[in-house]
XYZ file of C-alpha atoms in Angstrom:
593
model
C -10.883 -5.806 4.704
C -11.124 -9.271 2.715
C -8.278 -11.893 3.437
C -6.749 -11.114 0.031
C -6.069 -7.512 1.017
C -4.839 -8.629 4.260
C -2.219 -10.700 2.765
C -1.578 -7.873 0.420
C -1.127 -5.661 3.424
C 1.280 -8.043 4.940
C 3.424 -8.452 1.821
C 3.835 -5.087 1.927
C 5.327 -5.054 5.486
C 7.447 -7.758 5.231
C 9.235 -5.950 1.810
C 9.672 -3.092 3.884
C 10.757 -4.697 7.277
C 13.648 -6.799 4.733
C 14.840 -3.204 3.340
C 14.940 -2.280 6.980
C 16.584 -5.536 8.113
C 19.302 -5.414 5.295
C 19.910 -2.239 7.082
C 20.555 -2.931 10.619
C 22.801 -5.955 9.365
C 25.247 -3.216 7.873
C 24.543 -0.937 10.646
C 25.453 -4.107 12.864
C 29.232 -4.455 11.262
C 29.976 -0.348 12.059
C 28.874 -1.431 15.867
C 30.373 -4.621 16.409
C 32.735 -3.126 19.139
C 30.156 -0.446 20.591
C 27.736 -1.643 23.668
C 25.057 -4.326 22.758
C 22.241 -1.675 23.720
C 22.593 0.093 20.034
C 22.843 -3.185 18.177
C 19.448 -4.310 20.036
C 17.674 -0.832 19.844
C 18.037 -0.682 16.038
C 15.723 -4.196 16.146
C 12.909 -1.668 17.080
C 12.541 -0.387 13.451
C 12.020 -4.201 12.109
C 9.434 -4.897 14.947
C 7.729 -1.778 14.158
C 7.766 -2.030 10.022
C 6.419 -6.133 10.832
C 3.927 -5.008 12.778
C 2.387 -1.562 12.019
C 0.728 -1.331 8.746
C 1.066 2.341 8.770
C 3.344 5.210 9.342
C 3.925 8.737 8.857
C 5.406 10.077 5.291
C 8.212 12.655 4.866
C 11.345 13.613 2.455
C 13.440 12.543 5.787
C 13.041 8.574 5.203
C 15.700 6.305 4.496
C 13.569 3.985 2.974
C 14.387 4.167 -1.191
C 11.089 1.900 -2.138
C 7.926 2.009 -2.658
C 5.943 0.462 0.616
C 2.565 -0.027 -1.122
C 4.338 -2.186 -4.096
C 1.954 -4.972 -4.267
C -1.462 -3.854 -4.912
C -3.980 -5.279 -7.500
C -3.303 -1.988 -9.304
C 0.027 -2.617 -9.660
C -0.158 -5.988 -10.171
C -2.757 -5.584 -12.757
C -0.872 -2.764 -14.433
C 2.414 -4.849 -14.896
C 0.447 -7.624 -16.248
C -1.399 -5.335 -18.765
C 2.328 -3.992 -19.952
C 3.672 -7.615 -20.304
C 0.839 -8.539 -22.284
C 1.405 -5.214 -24.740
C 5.097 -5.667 -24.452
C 4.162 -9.467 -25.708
C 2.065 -7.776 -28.694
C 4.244 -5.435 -29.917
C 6.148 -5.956 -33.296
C 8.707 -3.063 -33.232
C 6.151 -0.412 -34.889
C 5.040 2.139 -33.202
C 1.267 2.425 -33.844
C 1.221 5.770 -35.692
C 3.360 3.645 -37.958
C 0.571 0.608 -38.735
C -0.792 0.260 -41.912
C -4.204 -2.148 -40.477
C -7.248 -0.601 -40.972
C -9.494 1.040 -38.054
C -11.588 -2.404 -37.203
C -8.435 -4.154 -36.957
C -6.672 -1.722 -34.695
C -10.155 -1.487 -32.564
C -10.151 -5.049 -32.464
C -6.321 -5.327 -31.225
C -7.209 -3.022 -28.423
C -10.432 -4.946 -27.567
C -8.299 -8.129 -27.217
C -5.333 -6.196 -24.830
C -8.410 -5.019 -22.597
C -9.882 -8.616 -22.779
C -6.365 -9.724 -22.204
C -5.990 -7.406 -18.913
C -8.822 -8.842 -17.751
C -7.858 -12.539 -17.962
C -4.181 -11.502 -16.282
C -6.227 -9.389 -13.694
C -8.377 -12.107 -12.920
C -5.276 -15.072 -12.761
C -3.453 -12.669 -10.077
C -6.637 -12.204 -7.916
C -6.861 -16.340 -8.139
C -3.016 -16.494 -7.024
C -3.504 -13.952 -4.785
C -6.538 -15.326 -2.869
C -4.600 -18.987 -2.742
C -1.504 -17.636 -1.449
C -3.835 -15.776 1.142
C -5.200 -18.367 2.203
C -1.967 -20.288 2.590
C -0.079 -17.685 4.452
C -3.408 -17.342 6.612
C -3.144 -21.055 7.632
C 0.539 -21.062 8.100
C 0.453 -18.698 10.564
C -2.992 -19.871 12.405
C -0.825 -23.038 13.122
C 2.132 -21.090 14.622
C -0.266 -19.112 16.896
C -1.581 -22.230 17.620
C 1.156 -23.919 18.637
C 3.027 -21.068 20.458
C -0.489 -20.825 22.443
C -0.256 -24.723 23.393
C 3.488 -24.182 24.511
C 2.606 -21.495 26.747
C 0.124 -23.615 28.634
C 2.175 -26.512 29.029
C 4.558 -24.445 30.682
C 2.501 -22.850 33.134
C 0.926 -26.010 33.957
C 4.511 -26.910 34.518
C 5.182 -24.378 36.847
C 2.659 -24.094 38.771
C 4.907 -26.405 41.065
C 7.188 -23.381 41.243
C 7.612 -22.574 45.064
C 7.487 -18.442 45.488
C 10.490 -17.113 46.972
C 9.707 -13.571 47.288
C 6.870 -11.421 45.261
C 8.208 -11.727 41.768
C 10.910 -14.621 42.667
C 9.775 -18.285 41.957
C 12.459 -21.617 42.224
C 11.425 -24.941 40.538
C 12.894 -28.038 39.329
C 13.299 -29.756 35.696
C 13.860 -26.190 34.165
C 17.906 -25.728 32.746
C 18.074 -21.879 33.024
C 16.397 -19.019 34.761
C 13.792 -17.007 32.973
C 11.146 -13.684 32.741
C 7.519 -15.170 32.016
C 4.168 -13.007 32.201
C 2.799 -9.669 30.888
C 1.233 -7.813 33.418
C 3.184 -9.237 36.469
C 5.730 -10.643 35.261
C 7.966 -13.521 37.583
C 11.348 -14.802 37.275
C 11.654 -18.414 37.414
C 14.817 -19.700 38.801
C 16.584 -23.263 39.031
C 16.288 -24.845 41.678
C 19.645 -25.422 43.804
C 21.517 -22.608 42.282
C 24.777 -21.704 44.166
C 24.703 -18.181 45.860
C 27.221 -16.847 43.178
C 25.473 -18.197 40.491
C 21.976 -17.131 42.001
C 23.465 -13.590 42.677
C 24.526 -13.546 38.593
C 21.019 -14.734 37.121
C 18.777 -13.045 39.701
C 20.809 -9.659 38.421
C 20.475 -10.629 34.515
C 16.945 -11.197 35.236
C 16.271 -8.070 36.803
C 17.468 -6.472 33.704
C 15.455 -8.334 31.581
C 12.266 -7.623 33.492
C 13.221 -3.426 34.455
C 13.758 -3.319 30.389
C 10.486 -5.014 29.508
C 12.145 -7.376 27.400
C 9.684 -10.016 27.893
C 7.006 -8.142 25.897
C 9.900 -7.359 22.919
C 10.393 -10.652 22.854
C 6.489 -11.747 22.594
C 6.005 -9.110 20.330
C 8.754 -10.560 18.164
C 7.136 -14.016 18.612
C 3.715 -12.376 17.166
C 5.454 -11.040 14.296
C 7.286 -14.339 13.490
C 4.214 -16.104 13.491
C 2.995 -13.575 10.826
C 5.387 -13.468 8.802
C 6.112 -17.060 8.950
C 6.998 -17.193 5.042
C 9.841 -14.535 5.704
C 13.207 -16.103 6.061
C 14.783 -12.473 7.309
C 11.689 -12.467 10.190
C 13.166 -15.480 11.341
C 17.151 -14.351 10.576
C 16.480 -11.033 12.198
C 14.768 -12.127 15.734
C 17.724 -14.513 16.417
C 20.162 -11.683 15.905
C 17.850 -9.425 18.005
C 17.418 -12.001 20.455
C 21.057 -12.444 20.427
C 22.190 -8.629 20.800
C 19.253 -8.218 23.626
C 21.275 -10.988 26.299
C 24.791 -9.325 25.147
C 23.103 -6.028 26.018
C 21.734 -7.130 28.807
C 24.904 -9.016 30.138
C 26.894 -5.780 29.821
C 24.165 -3.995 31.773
C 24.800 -6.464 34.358
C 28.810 -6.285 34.263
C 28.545 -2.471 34.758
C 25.862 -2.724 37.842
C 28.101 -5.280 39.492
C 31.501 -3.770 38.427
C 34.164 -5.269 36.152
C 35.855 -7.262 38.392
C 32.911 -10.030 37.872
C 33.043 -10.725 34.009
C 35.500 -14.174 34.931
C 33.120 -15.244 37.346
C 29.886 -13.862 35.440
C 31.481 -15.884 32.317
C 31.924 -18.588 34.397
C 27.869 -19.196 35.470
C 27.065 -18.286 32.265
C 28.961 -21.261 30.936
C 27.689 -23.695 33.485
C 23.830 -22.504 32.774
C 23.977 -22.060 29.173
C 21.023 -24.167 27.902
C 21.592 -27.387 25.405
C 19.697 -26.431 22.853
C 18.516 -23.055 21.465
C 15.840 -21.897 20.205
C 15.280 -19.583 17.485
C 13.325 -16.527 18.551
C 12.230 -18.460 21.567
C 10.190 -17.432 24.386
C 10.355 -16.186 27.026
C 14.000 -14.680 27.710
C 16.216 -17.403 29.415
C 19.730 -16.804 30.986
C 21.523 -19.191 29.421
C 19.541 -19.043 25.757
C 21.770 -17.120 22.467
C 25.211 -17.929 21.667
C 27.002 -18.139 24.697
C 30.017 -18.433 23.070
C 30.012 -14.966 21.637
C 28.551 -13.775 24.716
C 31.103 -14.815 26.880
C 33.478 -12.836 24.812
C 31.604 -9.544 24.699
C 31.745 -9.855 28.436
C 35.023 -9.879 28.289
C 36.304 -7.875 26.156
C 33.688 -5.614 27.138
C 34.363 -2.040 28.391
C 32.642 1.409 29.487
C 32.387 4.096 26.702
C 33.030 7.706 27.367
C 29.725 9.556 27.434
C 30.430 11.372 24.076
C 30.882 8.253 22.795
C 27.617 7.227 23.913
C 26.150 10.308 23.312
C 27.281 10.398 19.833
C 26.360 6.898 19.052
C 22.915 7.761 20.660
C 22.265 10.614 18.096
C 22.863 8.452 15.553
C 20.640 5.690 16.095
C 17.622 8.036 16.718
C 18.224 9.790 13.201
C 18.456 6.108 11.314
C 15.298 4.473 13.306
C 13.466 7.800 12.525
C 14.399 7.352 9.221
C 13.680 3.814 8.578
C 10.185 4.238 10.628
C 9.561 7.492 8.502
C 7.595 6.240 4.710
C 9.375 8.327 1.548
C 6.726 10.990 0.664
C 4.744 10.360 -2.446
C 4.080 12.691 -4.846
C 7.647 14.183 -4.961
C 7.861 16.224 -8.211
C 11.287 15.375 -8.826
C 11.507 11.403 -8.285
C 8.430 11.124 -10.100
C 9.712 12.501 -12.862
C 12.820 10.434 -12.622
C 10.714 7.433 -12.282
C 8.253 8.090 -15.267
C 11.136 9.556 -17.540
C 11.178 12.466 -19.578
C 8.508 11.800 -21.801
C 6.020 9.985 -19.662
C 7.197 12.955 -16.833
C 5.778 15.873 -19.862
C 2.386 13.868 -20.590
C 1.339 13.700 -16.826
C 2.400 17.572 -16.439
C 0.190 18.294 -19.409
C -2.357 16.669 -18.419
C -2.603 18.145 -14.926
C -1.980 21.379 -16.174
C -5.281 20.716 -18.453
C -7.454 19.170 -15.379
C -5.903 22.043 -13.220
C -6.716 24.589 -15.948
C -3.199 26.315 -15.791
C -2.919 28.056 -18.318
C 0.572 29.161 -17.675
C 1.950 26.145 -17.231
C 0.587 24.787 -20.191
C 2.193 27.751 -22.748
C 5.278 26.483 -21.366
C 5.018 22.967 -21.777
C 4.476 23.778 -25.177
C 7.692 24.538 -28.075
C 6.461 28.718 -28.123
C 3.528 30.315 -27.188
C 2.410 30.810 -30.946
C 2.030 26.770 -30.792
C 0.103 26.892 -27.813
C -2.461 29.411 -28.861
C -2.475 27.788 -32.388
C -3.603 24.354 -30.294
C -5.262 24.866 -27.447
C -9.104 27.161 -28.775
C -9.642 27.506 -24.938
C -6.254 29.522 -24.199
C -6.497 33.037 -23.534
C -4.316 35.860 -22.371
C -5.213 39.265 -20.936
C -2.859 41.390 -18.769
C 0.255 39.488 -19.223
C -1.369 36.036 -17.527
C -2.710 33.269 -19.462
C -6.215 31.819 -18.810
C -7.623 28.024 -19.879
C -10.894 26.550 -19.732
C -14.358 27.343 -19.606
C -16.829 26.955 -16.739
C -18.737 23.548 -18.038
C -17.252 20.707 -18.403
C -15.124 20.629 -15.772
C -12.497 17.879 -16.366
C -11.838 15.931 -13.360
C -9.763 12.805 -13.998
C -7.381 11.564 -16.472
C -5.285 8.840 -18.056
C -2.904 8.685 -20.527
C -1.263 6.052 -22.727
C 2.929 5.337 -22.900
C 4.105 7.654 -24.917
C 5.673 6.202 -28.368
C 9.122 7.481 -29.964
C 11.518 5.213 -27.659
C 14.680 6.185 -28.725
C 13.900 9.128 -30.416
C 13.988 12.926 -30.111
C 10.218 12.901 -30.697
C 6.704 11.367 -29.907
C 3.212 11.050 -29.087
C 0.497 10.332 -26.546
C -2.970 9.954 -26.085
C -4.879 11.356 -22.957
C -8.337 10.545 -22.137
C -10.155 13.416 -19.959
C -13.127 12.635 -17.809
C -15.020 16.010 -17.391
C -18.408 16.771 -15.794
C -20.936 19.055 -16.103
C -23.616 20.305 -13.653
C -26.379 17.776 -14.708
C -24.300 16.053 -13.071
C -23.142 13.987 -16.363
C -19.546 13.068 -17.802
C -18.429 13.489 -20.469
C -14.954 12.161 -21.798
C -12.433 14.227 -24.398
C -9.577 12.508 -26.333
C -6.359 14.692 -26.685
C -3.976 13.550 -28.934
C -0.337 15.241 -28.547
C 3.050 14.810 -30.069
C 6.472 15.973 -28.647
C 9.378 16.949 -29.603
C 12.912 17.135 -27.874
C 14.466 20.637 -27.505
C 17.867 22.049 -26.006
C 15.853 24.102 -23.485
C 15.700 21.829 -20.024
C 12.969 23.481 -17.862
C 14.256 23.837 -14.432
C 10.726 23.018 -12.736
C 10.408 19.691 -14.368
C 14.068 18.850 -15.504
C 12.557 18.363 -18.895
C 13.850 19.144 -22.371
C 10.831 17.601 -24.234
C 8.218 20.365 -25.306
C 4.160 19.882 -26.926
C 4.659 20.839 -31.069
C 0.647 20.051 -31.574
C -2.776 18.732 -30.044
C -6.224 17.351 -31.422
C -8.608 17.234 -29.237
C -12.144 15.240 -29.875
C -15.443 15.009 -28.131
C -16.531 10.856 -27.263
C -20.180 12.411 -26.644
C -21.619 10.274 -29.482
C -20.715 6.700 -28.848
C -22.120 4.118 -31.687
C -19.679 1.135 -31.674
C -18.007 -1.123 -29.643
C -14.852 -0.270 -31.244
C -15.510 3.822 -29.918
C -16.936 2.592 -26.582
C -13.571 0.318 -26.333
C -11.666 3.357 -27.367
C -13.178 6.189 -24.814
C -13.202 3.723 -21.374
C -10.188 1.225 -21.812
C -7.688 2.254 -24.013
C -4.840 -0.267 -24.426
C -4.065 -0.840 -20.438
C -7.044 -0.537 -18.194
C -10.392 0.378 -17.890
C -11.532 4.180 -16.261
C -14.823 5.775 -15.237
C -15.548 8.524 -12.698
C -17.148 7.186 -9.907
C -20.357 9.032 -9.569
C -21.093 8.020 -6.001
C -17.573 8.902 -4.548
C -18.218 12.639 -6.807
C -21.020 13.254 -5.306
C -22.869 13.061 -8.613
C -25.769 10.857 -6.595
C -26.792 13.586 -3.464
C -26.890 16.318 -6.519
C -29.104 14.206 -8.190
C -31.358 13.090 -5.585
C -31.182 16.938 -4.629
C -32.967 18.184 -8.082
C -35.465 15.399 -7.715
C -36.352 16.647 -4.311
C -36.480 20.182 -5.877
C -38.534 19.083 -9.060
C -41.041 17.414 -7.009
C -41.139 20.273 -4.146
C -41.637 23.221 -7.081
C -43.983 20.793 -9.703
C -40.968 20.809 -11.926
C -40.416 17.574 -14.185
C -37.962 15.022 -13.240
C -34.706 16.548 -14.929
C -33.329 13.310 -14.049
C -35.630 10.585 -15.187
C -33.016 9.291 -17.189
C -31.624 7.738 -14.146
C -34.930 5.587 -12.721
C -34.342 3.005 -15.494
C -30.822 0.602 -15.747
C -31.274 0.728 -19.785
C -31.305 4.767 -20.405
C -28.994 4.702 -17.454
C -26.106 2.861 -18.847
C -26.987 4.651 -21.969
C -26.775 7.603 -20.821
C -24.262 8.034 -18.517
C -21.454 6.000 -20.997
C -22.727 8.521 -23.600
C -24.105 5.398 -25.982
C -26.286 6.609 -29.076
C -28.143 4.403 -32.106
C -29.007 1.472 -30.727
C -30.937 -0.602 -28.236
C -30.461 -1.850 -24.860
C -31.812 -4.837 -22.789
C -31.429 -5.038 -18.683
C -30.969 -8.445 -16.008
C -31.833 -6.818 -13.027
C -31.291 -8.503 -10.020
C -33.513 -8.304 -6.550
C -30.661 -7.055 -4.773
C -30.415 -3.375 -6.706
C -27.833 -4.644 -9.018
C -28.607 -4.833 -12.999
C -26.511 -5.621 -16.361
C -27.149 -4.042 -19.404
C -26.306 -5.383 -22.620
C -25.897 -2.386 -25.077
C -26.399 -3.356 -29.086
C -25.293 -0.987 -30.995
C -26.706 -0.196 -34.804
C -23.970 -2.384 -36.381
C -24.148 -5.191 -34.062
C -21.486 -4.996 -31.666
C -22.857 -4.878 -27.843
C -21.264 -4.299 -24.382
C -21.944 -5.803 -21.111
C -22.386 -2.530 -18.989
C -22.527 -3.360 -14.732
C -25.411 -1.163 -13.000
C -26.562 -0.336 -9.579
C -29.051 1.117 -7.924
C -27.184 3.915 -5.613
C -30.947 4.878 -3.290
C -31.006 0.405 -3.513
C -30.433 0.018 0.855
C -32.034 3.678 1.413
C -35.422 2.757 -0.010
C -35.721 -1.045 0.993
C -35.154 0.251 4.966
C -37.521 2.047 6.995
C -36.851 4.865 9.225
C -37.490 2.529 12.256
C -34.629 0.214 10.558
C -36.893 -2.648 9.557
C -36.992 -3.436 5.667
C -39.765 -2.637 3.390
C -41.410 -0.873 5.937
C -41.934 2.911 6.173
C -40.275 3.957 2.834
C -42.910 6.575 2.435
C -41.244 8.528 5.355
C -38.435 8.819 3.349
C -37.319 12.422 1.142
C -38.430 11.423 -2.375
C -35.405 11.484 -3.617
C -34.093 8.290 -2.033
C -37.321 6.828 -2.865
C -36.354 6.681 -6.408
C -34.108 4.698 -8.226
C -30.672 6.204 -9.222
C -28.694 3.589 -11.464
C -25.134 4.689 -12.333
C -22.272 2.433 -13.148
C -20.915 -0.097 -10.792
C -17.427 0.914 -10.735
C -16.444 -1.312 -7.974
C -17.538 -4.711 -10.470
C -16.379 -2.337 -13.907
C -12.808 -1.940 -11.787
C -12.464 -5.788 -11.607
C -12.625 -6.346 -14.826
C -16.113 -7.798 -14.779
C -18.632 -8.632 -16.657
């Protein structure tokens, strides 16, 4: 994981942990006059969302957000849709009189566009990396050259019993350590007073405190930049010595909160110390302390039991991500329209038949659209065996406003060379006074054209079959699979004295050609030593594209069996030992070349 996605990462939990903070400062005001314990307890849900970069999904959360927000995806996405929303003059572009070139041109210069914007955020996003990186290297730092001038410092301490240590020049008593943890007294404490901290102590050390409260420190220091980090662990900190004052009161009995008020006064420290460490007696807001203790008193155990159940089902929920893919908040999300276009085009991927005739206005209009529809025994079939489409994207529907509309979908479908082709379905829409109860949609398909991009011979068509007017989309033939079945047939070829079926794929030039379905014109290749090439397409009327390669058998071929480069590649199958070059998706995804 780069630094950039790091910082992404951490983003991410610190939105989440603030939605989650928010919360527990309601939650606070219902428990202002329950015990301390609940108050501290909910803090577990912020430590864990500023900490853990993962958790489970279900319909249970509490969380209303998304918690992968900022992604370059997103980022890039809402940059592309400025940019459009920039370009647009109120026409819809089914309504544009320019002339195809111009209109191929406009798109070329939104995808150009995308890149620029994609490219700005990854610069702001690597600075801002970098920044939050150092910030909190220097907090570490410093917390870590704290801790060691303390325990030079007490070193002096004299050991009372095992865990029990006296010294003097420290204000208040404390818990310090991790795996054996001591408690570090004043020197020349009273016996009341002693009696009082040793007890509050105890508590603090039986309740593991002082690993909350170094955990909190860690997460401070990481997310240094959030002012709610640093709002929350002073709260926390100040709800975990209420809590743990109570806990005392009730051990001891209530007779002692005017005395235990009393030595809390007298050793309350001078200065405090926001989300300090470790634990002291006398650290938080003794003021407010000293008048939970007194107004404090025991709950009845349905009280407690009651308040118990509670706070289990809101951590649970808060700790718990909202489930993605939800049917029904997606389509509230996309809207109607966008809602219908994704459900078509799922339906087509899916081949579902069935739920395509009812997307559409009546199942005359489906059959009278879709040539691959069928229907035998009451059931509807789609589809044929080859292509198979795989992936898909689809434009923002037009007709904002209005009871109609259209869309474009672009349909990446692969056949059992393994080779991909891409299909361009135009629909339009119309609204109807029939909601669907599955999709909560009253918006029904009136008509589709669907063409074949097999036959690529301009920039303009090559612009118009991978990038569209948002972003730029190719199956990846590695993650597919696409690779082992083609190294597989060259195996077989060469096993059975077959010809190389795949050939096509030893050269970057036919490659690119090939596999982005290019025809009419000429290609030239800069191939690096590394198994990385670009291809410059030219196509007959002069219009090129810059198409990234790679060589997918590159690190199989240049390492031996043994593991030592360039030695032994005749041991390997035959298949690795030749080049595959498919597109670079991972260089074509950043927006590059």
């Amino acid at each position: 994981m780069s630094l950039t996605e790091a910082f992404m990462t951490i983003l991410n939990m610190s939105l989440t942990a603030s939605y989650c903070i928010a919360a527990v400062l309601v939650l606070r005001l219902f428990l202002k006059k329950q015990p301390k314990i609940f108050s501290y307890l909910l803090w577990s849900v912020v430590l864990f969302r500023l900490l853990c970069p993962v958790s489970f999904s279900s319909s249970f959360s509490l969380l209303r957000m998304d918690t992968n927000v900022i992604s370059r995806e997103n980022l890039t996405a809402r940059q592309m849709t400025e940019h459009t929303a920039g370009q647009e003059t109120g026409e819809h572009p089914e309504q544009m009189t320019e002339d195809q070139n111009e209109e191929t041109e406009a798109v070329s210069q939104t995808a150009q566009a995308g890149q620029r914007g994609a490219t700005r955020i990854q610069t702001v996003l690597a600075v801002a990396a970098w920044v939050w990186f150092t910030g909190m290297v220097l907090w570490i730092a410093y917390g870590v050259w704290s801790a060691y001038r303390l325990c030079r410092f007490l070193k002096k301490a004299v050991c009372v019993e095992d865990d029990l240590y006296e010294t003097e020049g420290i204000s208040s008593s404390f818990v310090l350590g991790i795996l054996r943890p001591r408690i570090y007294l004043p020197a020349g404490l009273s016996g009341e007073e002693r009696e009082f901290v040793l007890a509050h102590e105890r508590v603090h050390a039986a309740r593991k405190d002082y690993l909350v409260k170094l955990l909190a420190w860690l997460a401070r220091c990481i997310h240094w930049f959030n002012p709610l980090a640093w709002l929350a662990f002073a709260l926390m900190e100040n709800d975990m010595e209420m809590s743990c004052d109570e806990a005392v009161v009730r051990r001891m009995g209530m007779e002692v909160k005017q005395d235990y008020s009393r030595a809390l006064l007298t050793l309350s420290s001078e200065t405090t110390k926001i989300g300090s460490y470790p634990p002291a007696f006398g650290e938080g807001r003794v003021k407010d302390r000293v008048r939970n203790i007194l107004s404090y008193r025991k709950r009845a155990l349905v009280t407690v039991a009651l308040l118990a159940g509670l706070l289990l089902v809101v951590v649970a929920g808060l700790s718990l991500n909202p489930r993605k893919n939800d049917e029904a908040e997606e389509h509230l999300r996309l809207g109607e329209k966008d809602a219908l276009v994704m459900d078509y085009a799922n339906a087509w991927c899916n081949r579902d038949g069935e739920t395509l005739v009812k997307l559409y206005v009546d199942e005359d209009t489906a059959f009278a659209n879709l040539p691959m529809l069928e229907k035998a025994g009451g059931e509807y079939t789609f589809g044929f065996s080859s292509p198979w489409p795989d992936e898909f994207w689809r434009t923002i529907p037009t007709g904002e406003g209005t009871d109609e509309g259209t869309a474009e979908i672009r349909y990446y479908a692969w056949t059992s060379d393994p080779h991909v082709a891409v299909w361009k379905e135009e629909i339009s829409f119309v609204k109807t006074d029939t909601v669907d109860p599955v999709t909560s949609s009253s918006y029904r398909v009136t008509g589709s054209t669907l063409t074949y991009l097999d036959s690529i011979a301009s920039e303009a068509e090559y612009m118009d079959a991978y990038w569209g007017d948002r972003a730029h989309h190719f199956v990846d033939y590695m993650e597919n699979g696409f690779v082992d079945a083609i190294n597989y047939q060259t195996e077989y070829d060469s096993e059975n004295g077959e010809s190389d079926r795949n050939a096509v794929y030893r050269d970057p030039e036919t490659a690119a050609a090939y596999i982005m379905n290019l025809t009419g014109g000429t290609s030239t290749a800069e191939t690096a030593s590394n198994g990385t090439s670009i291809v410059e397409y030219t196509f007959a009327d002069g219009s090129s594209v810059l198409i990234p390669m790679i060589d997918a058998n590159f690190d199989a071929r240049t390492s031996s069996v043994d593991g030592t480069a360039g030695e032994n590649t005749a041991e390997l199958p035959n298949a690795v030992n030749n080049e595959v070059w498919i597109l670079d998706v991972h260089v074509w995804n950043a927006g590059a070349p």
